[in-house]
Tab-separated table of N, CA, C and O in Angstrom:
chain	number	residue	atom	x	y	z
A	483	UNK	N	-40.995	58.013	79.930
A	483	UNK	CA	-41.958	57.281	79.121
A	483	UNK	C	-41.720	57.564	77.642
A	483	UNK	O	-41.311	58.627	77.175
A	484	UNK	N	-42.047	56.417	76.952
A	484	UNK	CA	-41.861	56.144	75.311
A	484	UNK	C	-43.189	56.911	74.614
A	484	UNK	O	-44.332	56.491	74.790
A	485	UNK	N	-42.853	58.189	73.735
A	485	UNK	CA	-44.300	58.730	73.263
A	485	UNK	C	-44.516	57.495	72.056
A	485	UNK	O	-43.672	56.637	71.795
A	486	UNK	N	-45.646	57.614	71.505
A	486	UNK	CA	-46.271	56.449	70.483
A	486	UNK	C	-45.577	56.772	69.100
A	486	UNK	O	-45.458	55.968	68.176
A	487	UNK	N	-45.044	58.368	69.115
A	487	UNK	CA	-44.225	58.144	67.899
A	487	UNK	C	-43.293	57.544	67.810
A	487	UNK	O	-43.100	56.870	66.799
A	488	UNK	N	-42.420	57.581	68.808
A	488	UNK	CA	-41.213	56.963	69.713
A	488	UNK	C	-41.347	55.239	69.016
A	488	UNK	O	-40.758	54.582	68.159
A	489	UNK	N	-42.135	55.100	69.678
A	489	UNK	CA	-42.652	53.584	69.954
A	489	UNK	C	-43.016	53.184	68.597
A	489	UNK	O	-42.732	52.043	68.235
A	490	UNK	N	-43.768	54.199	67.599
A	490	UNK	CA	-43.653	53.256	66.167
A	490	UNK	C	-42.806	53.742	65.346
A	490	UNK	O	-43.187	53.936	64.191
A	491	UNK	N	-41.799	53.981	65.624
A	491	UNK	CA	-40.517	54.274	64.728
A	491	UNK	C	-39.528	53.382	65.627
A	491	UNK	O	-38.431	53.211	65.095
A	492	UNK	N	-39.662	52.910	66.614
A	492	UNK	CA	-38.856	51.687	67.107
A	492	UNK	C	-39.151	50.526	66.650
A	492	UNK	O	-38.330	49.688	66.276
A	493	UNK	N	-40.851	50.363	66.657
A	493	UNK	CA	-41.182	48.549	66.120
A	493	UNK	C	-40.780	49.265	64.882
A	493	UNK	O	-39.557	49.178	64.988
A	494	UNK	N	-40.998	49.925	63.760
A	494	UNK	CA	-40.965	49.922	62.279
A	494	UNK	C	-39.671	49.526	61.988
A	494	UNK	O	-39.420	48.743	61.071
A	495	UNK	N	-38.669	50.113	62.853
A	495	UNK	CA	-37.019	49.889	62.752
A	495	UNK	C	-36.891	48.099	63.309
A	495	UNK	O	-35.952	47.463	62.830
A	496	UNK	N	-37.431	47.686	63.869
A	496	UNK	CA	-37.398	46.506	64.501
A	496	UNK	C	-38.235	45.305	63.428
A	496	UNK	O	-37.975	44.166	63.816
A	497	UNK	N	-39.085	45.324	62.292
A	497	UNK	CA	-39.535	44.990	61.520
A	497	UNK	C	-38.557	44.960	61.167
A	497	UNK	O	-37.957	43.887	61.206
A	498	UNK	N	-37.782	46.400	60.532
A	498	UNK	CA	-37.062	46.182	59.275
A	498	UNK	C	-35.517	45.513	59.325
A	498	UNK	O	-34.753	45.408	58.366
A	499	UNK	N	-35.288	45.115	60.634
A	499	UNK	CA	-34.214	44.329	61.461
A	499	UNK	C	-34.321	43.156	61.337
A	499	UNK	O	-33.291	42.585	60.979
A	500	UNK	N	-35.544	42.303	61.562
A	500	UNK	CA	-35.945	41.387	61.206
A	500	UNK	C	-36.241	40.690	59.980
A	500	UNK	O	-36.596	39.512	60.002
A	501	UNK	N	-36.114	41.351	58.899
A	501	UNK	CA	-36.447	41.367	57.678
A	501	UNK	C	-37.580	41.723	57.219
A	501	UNK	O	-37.630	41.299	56.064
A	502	UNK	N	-38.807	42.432	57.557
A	502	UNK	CA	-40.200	42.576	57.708
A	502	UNK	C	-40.462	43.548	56.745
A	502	UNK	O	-41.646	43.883	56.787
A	503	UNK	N	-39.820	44.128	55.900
A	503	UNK	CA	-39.883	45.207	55.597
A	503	UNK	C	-41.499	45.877	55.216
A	503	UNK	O	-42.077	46.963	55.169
A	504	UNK	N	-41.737	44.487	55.002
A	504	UNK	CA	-43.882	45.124	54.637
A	504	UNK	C	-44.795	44.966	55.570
A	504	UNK	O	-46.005	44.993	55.350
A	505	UNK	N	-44.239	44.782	56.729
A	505	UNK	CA	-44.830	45.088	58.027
A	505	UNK	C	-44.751	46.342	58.464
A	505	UNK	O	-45.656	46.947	59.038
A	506	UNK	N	-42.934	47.040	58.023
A	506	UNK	CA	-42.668	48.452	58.724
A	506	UNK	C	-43.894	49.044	57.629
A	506	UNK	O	-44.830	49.707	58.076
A	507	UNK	N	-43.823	48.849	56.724
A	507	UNK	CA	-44.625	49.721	55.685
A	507	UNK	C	-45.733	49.916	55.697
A	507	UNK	O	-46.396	50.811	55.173
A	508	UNK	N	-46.096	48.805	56.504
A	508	UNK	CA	-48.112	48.619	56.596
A	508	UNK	C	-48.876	49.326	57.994
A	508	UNK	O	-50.043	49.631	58.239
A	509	UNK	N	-47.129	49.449	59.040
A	509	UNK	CA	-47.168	50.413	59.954
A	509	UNK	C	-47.346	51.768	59.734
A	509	UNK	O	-48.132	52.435	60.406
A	510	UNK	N	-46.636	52.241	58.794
A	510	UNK	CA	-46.706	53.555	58.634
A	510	UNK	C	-48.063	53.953	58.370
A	510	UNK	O	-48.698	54.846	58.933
A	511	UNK	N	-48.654	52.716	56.886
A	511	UNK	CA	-49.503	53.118	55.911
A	511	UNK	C	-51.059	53.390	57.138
A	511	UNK	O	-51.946	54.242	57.107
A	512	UNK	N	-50.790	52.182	58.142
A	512	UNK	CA	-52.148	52.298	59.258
A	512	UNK	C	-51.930	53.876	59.962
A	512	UNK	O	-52.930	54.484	60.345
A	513	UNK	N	-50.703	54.420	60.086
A	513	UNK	CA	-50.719	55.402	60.876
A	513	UNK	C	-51.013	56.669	60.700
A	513	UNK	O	-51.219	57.529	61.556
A	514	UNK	N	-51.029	56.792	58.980
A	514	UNK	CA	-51.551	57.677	57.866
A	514	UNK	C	-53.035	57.546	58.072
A	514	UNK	O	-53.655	58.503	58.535
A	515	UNK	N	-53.824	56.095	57.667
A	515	UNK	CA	-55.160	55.628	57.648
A	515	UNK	C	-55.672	56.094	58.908
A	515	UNK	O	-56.878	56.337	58.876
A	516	UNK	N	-55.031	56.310	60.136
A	516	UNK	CA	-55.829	56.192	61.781
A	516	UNK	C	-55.638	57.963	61.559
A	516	UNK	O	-56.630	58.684	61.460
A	517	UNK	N	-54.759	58.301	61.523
A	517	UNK	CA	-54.351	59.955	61.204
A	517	UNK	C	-56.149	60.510	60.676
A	517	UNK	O	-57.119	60.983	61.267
A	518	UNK	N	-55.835	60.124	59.293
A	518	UNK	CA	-57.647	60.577	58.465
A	518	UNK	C	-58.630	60.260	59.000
A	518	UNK	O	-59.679	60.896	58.892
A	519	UNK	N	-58.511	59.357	59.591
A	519	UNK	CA	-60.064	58.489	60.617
A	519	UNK	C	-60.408	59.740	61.394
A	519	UNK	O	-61.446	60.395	61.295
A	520	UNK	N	-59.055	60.036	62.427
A	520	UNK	CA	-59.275	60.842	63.762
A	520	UNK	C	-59.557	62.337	63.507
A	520	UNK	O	-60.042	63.032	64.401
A	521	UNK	N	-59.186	62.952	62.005
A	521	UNK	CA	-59.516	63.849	61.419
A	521	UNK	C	-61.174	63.807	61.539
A	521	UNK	O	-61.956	64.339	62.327
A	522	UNK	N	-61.343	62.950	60.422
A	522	UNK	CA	-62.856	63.223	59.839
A	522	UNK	C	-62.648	63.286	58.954
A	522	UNK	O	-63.526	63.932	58.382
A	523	UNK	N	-61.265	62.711	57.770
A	523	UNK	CA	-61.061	62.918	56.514
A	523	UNK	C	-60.983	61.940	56.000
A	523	UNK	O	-60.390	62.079	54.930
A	524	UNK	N	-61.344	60.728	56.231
A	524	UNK	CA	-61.568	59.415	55.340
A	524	UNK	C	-61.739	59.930	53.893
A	524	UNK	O	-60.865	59.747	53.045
A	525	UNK	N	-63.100	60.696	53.595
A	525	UNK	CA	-62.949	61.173	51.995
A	525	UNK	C	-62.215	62.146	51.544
A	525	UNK	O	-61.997	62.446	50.370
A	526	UNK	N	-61.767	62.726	52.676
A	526	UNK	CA	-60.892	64.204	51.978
A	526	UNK	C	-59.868	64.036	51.273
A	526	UNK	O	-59.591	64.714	50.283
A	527	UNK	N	-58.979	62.783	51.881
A	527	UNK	CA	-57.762	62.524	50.977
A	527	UNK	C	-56.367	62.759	51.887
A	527	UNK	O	-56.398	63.584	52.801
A	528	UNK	N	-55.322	62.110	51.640
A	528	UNK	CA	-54.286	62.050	52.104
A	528	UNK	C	-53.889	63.574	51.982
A	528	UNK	O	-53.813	64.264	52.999
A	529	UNK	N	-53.573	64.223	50.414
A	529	UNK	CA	-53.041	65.123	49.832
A	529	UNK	C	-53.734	66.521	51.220
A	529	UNK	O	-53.041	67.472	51.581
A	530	UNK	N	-54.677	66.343	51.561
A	530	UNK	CA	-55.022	67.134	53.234
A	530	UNK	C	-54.617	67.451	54.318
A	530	UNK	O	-54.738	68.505	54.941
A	531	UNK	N	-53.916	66.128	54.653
A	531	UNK	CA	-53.633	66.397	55.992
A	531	UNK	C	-52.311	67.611	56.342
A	531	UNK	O	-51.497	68.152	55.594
A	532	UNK	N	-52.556	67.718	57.839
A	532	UNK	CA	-51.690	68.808	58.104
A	532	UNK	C	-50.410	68.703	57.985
A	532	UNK	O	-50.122	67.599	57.523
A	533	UNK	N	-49.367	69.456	58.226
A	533	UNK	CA	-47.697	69.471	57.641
A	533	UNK	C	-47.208	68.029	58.573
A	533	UNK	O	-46.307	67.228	58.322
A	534	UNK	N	-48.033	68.059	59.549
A	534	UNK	CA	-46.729	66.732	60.754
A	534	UNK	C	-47.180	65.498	59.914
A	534	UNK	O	-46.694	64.524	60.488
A	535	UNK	N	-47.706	65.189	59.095
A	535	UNK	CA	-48.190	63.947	58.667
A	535	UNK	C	-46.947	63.903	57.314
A	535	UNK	O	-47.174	63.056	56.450
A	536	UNK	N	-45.796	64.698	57.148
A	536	UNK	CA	-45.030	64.377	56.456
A	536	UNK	C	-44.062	63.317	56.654
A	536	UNK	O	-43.764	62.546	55.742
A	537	UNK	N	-43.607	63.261	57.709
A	537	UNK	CA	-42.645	62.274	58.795
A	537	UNK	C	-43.850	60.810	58.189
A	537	UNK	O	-43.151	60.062	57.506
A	538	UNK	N	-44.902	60.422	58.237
A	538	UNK	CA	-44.561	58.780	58.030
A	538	UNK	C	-44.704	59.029	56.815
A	538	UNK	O	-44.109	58.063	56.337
A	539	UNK	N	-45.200	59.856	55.616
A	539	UNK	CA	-45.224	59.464	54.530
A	539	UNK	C	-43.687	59.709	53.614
A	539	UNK	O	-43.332	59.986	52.469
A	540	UNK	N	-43.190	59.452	54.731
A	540	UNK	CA	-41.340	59.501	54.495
A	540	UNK	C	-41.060	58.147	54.637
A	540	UNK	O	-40.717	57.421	53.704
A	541	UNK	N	-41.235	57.715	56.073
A	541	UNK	CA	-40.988	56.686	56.350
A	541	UNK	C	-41.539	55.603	55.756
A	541	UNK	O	-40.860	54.584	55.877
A	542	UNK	N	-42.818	55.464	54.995
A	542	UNK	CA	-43.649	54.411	54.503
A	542	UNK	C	-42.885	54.747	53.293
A	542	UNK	O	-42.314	53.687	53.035
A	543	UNK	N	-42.613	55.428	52.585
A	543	UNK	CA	-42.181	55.110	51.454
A	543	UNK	C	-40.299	54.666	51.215
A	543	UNK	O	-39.877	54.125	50.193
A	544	UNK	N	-39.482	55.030	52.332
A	544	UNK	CA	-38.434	53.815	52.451
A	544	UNK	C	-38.304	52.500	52.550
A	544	UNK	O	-37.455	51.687	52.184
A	545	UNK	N	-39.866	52.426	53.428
A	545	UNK	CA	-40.180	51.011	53.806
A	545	UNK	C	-40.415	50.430	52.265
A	545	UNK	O	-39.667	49.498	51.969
A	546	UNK	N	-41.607	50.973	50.978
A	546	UNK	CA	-41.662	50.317	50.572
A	546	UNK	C	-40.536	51.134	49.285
A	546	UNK	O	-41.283	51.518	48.385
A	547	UNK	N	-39.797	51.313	49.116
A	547	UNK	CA	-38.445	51.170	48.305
A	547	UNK	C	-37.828	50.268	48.920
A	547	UNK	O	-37.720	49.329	48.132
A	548	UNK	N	-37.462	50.072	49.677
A	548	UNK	CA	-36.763	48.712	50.534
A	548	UNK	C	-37.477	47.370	50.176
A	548	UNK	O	-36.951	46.284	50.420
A	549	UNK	N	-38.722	47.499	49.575
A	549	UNK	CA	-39.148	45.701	49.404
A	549	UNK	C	-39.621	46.258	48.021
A	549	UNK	O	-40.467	45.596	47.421
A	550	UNK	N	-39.192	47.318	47.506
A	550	UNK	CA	-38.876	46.961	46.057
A	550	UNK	C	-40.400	47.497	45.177
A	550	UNK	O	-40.674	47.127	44.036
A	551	UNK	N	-41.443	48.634	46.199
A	551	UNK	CA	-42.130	48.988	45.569
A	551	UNK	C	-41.925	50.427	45.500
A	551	UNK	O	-42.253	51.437	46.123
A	552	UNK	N	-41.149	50.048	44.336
A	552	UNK	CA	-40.628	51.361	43.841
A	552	UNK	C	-42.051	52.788	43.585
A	552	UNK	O	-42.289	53.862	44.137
A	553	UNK	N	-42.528	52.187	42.730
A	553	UNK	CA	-43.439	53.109	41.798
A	553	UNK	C	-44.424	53.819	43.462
A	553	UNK	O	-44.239	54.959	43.885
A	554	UNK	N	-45.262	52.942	44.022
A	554	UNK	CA	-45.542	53.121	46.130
A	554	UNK	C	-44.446	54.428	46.303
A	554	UNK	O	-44.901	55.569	46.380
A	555	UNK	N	-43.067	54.197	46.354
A	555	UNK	CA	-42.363	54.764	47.068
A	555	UNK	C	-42.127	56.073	46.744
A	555	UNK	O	-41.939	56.959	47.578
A	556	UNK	N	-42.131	56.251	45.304
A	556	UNK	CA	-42.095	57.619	44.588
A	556	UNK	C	-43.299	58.783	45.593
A	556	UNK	O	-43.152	59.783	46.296
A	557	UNK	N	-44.837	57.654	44.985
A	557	UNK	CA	-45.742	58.231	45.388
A	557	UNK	C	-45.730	58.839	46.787
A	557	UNK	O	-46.000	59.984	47.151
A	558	UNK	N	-45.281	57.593	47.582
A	558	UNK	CA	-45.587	58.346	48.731
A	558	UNK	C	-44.554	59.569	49.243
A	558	UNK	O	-44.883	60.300	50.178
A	559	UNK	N	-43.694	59.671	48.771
A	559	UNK	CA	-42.312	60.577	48.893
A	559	UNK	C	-43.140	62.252	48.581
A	559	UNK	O	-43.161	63.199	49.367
A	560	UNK	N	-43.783	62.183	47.132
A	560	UNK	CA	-44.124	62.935	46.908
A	560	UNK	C	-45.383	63.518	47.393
A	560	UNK	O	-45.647	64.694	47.143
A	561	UNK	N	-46.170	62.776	48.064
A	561	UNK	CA	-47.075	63.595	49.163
A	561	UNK	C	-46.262	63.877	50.497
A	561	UNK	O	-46.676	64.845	51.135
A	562	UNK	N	-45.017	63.097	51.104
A	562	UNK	CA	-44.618	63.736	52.332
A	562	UNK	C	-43.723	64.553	51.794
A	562	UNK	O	-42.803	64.868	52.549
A	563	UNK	N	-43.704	65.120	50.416
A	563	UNK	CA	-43.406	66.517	50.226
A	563	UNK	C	-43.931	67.560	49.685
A	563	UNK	O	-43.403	68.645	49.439
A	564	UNK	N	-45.079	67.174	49.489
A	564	UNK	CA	-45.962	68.000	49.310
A	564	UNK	C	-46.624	69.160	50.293
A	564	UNK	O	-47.315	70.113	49.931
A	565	UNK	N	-46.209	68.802	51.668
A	565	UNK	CA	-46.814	69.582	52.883
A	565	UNK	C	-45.873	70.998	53.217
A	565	UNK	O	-46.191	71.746	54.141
C-alpha cells in the first residue's frame, strides 16, 4: 500500500508533468494548512511546526519557483529551513 505521503508527492509530480505547476504548489501549500488545522495551530504560525513539516515546505517552494514565484519560493525555502 501507497502511504499519503507517497501518494502526494506522486500527484504533485504528476501536476507538474502535466504542466500544472500551481496545482503541485497549492498541494503542498493545503498540506502545510491541514498539518496546522490537525495541530491546533491555525494561529500559532507556520514558523511552529515540528521538524517533518520541512519536506513540503521544500517542495511548495520548487513548485512555486517553477511558475515563476520567485519572491513565494525564497520564503518558503526559508521556513523549510528553518526547522
Amino acid at each position: 500500500n501507497i502511504s499519503e505521503e507517497d501518494a502526494g508527492i506522486a500527484l504533485s509530480d504528476l501536476y507538474v508533468a502535466l504542466g500544472q505547476v500551481s496545482l503541485a504548489a497549492s498541494l503542498w501549500q493545503e498540506v502545510i494548512e491541514e498539518h496546522e488545522s490537525a495541530m491546533g495551530m491555525e494561529e500559532v504560525g507556520i514558523l511552529d511546526l515540528p521538524i517533518d513539516q520541512s519536506y513540503p515546505f521544500y517542495r511548495l517552494g520548487v513548485h512555486q519557483h517553477a511558475g515563476g514565484k520567485y519572491d513565494d519560493a525564497v520564503i518558503s525555502f526559508q521556513v523549510g529551513f528553518s526547522f
